[in-house]
Coordinates of C-alpha atoms in Angstrom, one line a residue:
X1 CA 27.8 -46.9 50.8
X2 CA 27.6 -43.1 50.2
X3 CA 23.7 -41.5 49.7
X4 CA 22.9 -41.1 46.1
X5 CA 22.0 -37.8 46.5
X6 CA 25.5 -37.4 48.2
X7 CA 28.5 -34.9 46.5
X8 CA 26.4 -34.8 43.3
X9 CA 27.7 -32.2 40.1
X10 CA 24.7 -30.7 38.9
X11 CA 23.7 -31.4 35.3
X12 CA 23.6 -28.7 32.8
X13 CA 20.3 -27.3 32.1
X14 CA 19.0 -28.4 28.7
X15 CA 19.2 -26.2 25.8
X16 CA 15.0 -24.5 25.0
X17 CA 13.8 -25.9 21.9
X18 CA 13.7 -24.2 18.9
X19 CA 11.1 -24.4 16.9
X20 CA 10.7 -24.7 13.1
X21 CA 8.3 -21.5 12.6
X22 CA 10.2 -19.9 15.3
X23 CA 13.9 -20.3 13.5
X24 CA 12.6 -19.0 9.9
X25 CA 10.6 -16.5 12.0
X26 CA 14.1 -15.0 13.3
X27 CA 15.7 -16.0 10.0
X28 CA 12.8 -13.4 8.5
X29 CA 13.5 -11.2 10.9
X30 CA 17.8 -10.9 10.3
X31 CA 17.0 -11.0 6.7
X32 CA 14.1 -7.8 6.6
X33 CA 17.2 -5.7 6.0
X34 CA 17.4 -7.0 2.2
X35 CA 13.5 -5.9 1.3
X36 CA 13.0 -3.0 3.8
X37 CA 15.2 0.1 2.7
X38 CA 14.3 3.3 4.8
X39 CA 15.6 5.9 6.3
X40 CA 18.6 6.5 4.4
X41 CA 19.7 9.9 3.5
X42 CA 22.6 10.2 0.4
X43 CA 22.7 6.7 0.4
X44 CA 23.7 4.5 -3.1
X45 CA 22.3 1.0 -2.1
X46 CA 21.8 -2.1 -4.9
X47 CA 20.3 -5.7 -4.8
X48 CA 21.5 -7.9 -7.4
X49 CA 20.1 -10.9 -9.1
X50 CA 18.6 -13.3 -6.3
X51 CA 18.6 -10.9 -3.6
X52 CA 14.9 -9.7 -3.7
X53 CA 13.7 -13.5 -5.4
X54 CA 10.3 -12.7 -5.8
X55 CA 9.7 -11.4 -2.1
X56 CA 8.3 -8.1 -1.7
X57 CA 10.4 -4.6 -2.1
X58 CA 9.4 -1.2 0.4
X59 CA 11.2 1.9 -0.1
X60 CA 10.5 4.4 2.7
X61 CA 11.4 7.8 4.1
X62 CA 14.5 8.3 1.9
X63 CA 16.4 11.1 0.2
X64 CA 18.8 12.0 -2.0
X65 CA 19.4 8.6 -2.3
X66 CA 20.3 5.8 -5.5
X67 CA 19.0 2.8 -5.2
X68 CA 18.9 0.1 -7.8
X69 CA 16.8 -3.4 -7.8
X70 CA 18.5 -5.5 -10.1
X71 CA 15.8 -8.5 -9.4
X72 CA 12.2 -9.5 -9.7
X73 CA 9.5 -8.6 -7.1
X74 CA 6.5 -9.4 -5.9
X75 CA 5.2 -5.8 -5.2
X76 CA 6.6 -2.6 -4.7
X77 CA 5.8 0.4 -2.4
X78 CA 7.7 4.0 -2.5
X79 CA 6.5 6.1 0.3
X80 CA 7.7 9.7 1.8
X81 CA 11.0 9.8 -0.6
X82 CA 12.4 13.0 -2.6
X83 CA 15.7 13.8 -4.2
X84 CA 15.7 10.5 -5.2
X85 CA 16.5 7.5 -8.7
X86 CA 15.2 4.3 -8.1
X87 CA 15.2 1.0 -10.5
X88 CA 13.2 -1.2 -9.8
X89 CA 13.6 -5.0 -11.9
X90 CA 10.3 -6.9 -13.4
X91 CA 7.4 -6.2 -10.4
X92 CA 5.4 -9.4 -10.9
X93 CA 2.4 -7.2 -9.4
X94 CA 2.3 -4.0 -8.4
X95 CA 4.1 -0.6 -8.0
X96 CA 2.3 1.8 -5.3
X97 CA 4.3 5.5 -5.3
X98 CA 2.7 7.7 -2.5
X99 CA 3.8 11.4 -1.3
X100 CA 7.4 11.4 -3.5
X101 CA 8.4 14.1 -5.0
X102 CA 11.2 14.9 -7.6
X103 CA 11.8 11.3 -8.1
X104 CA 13.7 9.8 -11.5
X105 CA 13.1 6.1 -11.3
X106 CA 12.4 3.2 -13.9
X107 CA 10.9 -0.1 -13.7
X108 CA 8.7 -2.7 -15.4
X109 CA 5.8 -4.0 -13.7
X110 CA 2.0 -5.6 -13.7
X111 CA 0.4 -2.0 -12.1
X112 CA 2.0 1.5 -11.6
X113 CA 0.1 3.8 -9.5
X114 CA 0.9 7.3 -7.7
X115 CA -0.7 9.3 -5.0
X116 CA 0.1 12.2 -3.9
X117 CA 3.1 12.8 -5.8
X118 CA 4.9 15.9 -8.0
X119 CA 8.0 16.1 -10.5
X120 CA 8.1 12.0 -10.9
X121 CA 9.9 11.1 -14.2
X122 CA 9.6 7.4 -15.2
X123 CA 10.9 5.2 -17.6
X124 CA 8.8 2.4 -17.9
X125 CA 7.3 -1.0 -19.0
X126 CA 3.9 -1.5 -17.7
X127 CA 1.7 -4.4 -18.6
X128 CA -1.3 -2.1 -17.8
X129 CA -2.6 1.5 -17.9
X130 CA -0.5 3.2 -15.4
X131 CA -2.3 5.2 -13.2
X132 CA -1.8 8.5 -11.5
X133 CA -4.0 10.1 -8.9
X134 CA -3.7 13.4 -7.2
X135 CA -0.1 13.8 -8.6
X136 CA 1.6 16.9 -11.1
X137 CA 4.4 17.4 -13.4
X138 CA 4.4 13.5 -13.8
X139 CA 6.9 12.4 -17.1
X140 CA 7.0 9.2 -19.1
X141 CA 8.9 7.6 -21.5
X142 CA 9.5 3.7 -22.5
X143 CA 12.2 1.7 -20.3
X144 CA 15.1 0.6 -22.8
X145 CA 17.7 -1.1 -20.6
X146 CA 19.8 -4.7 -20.6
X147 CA 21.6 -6.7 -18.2
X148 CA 22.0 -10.1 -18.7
X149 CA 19.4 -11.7 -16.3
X150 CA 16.6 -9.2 -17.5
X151 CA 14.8 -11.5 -20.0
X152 CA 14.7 -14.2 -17.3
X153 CA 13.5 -12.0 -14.8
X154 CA 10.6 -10.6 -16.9
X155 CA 9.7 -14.6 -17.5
X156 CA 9.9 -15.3 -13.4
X157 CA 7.4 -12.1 -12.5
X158 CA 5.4 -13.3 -15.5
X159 CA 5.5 -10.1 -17.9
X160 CA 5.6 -10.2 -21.3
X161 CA 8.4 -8.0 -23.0
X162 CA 5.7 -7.0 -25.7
X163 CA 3.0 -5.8 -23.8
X164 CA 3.7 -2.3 -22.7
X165 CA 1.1 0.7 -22.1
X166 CA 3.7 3.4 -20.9
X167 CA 2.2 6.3 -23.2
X168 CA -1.3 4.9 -21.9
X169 CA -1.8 7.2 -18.9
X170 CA -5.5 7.2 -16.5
X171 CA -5.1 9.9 -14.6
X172 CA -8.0 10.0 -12.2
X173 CA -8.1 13.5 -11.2
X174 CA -8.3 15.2 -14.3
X175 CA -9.3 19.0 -13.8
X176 CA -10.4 21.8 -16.1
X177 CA -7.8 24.1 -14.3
X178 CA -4.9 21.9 -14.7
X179 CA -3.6 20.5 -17.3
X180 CA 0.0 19.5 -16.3
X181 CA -0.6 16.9 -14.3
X182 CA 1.2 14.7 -16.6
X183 CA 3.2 14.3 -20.3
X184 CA 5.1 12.1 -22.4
X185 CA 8.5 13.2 -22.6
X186 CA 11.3 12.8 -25.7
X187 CA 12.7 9.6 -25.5
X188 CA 15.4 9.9 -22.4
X189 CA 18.1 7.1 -22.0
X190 CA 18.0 5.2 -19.0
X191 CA 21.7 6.1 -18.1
X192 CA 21.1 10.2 -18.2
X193 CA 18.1 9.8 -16.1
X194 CA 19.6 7.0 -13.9
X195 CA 23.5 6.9 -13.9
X196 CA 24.7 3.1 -13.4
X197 CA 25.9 2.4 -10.0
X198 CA 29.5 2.4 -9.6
X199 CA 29.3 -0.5 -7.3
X200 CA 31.5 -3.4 -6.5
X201 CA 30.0 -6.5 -9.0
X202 CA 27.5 -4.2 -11.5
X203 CA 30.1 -4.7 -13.7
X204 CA 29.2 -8.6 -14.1
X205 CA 25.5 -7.8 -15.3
X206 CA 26.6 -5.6 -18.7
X207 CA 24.4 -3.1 -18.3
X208 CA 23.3 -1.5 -21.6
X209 CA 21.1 1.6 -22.2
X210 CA 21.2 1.4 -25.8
X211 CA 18.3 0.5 -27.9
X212 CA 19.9 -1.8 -29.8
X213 CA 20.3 -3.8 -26.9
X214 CA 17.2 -3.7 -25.0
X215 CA 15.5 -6.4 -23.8
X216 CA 12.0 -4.2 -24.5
X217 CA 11.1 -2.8 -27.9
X218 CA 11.5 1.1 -27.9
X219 CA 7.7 1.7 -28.4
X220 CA 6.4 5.8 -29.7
X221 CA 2.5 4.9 -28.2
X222 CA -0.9 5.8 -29.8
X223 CA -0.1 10.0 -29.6
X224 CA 3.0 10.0 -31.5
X225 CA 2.7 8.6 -35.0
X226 CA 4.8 10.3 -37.9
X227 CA 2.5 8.6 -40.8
X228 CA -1.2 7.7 -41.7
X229 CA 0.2 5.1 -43.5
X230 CA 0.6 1.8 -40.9
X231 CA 1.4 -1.8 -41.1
X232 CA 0.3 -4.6 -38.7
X233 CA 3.2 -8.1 -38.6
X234 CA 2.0 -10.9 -36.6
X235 CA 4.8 -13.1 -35.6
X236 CA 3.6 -17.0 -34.4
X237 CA 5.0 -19.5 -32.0
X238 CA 8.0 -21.4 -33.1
X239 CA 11.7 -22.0 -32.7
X240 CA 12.9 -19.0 -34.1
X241 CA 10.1 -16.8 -32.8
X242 CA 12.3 -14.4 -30.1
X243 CA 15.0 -14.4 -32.7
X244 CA 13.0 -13.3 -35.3
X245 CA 10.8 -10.7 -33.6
X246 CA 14.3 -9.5 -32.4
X247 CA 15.9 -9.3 -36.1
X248 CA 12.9 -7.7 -37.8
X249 CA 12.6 -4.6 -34.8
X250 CA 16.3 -4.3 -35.4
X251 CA 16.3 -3.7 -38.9
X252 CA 12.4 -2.0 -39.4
X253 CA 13.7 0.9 -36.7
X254 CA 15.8 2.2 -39.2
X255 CA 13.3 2.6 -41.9
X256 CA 9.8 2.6 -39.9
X257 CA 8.4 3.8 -36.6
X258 CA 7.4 1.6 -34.1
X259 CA 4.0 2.0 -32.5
X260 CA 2.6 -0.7 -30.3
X261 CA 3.5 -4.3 -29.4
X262 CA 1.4 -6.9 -27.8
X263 CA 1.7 -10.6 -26.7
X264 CA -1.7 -12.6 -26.6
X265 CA -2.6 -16.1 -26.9
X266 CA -5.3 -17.3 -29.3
X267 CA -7.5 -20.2 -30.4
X268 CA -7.4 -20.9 -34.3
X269 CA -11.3 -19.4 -33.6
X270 CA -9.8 -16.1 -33.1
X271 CA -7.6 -16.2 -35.8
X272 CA -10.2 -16.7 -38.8
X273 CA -12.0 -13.8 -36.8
X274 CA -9.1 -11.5 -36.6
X275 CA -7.8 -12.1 -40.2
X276 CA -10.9 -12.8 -42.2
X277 CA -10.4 -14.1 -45.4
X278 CA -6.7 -15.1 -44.6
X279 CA -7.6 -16.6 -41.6
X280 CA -7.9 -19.6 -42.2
X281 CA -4.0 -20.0 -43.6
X282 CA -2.9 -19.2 -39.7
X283 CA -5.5 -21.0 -37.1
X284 CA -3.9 -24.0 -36.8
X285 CA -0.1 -22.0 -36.0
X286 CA -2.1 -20.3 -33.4
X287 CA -2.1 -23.1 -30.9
X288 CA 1.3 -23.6 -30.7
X289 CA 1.6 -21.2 -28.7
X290 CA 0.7 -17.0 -27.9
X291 CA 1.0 -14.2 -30.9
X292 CA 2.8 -11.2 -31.1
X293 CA 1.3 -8.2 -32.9
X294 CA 3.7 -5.4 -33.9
X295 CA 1.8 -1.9 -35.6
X296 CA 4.4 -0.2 -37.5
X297 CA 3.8 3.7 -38.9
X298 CA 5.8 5.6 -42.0
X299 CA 5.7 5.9 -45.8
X300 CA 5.4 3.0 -47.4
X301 CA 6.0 1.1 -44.6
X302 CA 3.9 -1.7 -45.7
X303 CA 6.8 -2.8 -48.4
X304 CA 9.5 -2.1 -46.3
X305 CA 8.6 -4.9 -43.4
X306 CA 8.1 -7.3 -46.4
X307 CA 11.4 -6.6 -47.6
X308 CA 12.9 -7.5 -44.3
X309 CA 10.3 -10.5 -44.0
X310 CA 11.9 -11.9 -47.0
X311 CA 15.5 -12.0 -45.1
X312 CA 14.0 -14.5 -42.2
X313 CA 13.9 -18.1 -42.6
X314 CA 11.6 -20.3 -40.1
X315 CA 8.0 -19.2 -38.2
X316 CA 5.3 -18.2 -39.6
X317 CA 4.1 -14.3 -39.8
X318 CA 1.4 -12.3 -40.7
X319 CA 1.6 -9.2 -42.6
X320 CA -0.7 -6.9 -43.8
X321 CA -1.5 -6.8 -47.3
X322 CA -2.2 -3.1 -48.2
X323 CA -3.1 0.1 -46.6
X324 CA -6.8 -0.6 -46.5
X325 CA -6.1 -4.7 -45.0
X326 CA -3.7 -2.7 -42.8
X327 CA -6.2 0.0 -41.3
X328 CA -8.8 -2.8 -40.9
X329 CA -6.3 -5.7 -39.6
X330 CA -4.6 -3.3 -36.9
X331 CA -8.3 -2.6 -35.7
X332 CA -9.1 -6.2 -35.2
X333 CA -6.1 -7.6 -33.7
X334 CA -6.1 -4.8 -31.1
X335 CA -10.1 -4.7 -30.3
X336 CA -9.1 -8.6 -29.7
X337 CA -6.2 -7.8 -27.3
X338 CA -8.2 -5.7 -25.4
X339 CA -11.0 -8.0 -24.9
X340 CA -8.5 -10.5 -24.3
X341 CA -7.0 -8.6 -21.7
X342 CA -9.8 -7.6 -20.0
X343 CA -11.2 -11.0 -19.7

């Protein structure tokens, strides 16, 4: 009988163990590629829908390059780029731009902020005062764009098409001896600032400059209104409420300017505050769901948005009653939002 330890094969050595945190650490680590883009020179690069997911977004070291975010993000940092158009997709948080210069980009987020930057125009929707710091020759002007997964995108990074401060500019270094540092410039189209990519699969998301098509209401802002005389619509939660708010910017555009929108949510409380004597005729409506307030300016602009009121079946709106209810009305409701939103 032959040892056992006697003309033996050796056994194959086991396979290490992989790890759970070790395997999505290397997946991480082969998918960086998709949120990291730096170094590129003359570059077009472009994520499409369900790329980016929600995961954070860096831009870095880049020129004369195109690159397009068609997708939501968590956050958003631009650093060291020039010669350069960016678009960036609903930032659920922020948008940091740091030592860029002669940048043309356009996004919507929570926060936009710049340091250190010169000759950056923008064409955005920004949920809050955008903010610029140490920065010159800054332009802005309202994002108008559609694709077909933008709506849903603004609803996953939790922004509201409605609220928008673009004109709404806190510029932190404000100096005696310059007065440049920033402007609001006539109203640009997304596609002459930012050409669409000509890109293998863009051609499935319809892009759309036009205003008619834009997911986000073309706004003019606080410093551009053509007449004293102003209207305030409030539009409440129901079934038709998107479809409505949609049909009545449509048709009022034509006939009246459109100031300032804003989303907001409140109790039948703030109603009879905000409204007064016609309060009570809207506080239970109110808790169906949040409000959209829409300030209209032009002659006679009060009649015109009834006249197009009268066209729209279903939901329940506010609309200002004269020019003095207006004045008064449009002063509530937005002292209201910005309490709200300061909260």
């Amino acid at each position: 009988m032959g040892s056992c330890f006697s003309n033996t094969a050796s056994s194959p050595e086991p396979a290490p163990k992989v790890y759970s945190w070790e395997k999505r650490r290397q997946e991480q680590s082969a998918d960086a590629s998709k949120y990291i883009v730096a170094d590129k020179d003359g570059e077009t690069i472009v994520r499409m829908p369900g790329e980016i997911d929600g995961q954070q977004f860096v831009v870095r070291n880049c020129k004369n390059c195109s690159i397009y975010v068609f997708d939501h993000s968590a956050t958003v940092s631009i650093d060291d780029c020039s010669q350069c158009k960016i678009f960036l997709g609903p930032v659920r948080g922020s948008v940091f731009i740091r030592d860029c210069s002669h940048i043309q980009c356009a996004m919507a987020c929570q926060q936009f902020r710049t340091r250190d930057c010169r000759k950056v125009v923008c064409l955005i929707n920004c949920a809050t005062q955008p903010i610029i710091e140490a920065s010159s020759g800054m332009k802005f002007g309202c994002l108008q764009l559609y694709y077909k997964q933008l709506e849903e995108q603004f609803s996953k990074a939790k922004l509201s098409l409605y609220n928008n401060n673009w004109s709404s500019i806190h510029d932190y270094t404000i100096s005696a001896e310059r007065t440049d540092h920033w402007t609001v410039m006539e109203q640009t189209a997304f596609e002459d600032l930012l050409p669409f990519p000509d890109v293998e699969g863009v051609d499935s998301l319809e892009l759309s400059s036009s205003v008619e098509q834009s997911v986000v209401p073309l706004t003019a802002g606080n410093h551009a209104k053509e007449s004293n005389e102003v209207c305030l619509v409030v539009f409440f939660e129901s079934q038709k409420h998107r479809k409505n708010i949609c049909d009545f910017l449509r048709n009022v555009n034509v006939k009246s300017q459109l100031v300032q929108t804003k989303e907001v949510t409140m109790t039948s409380d703030d109603c009879k505050r905000v409204f007064s004597d016609r309060g009570n005729e809207y506080h239970k409506t109110a808790e169906q769901g949040p409000v959209v307030g829409v300030e209209l300016s032009g002659d006679d602009c009060i009649s015109v948005c009834r006249e197009i009121l009268t066209t729209q079946s279903g939901g329940v709106v506010y609309s200002s009653a004269s020019q003095d209810h207006a004045v008064q009305d449009i002063d509530s409701f937005y002292n209201f939002v910005s309490m709200a939103m300061s909260a």
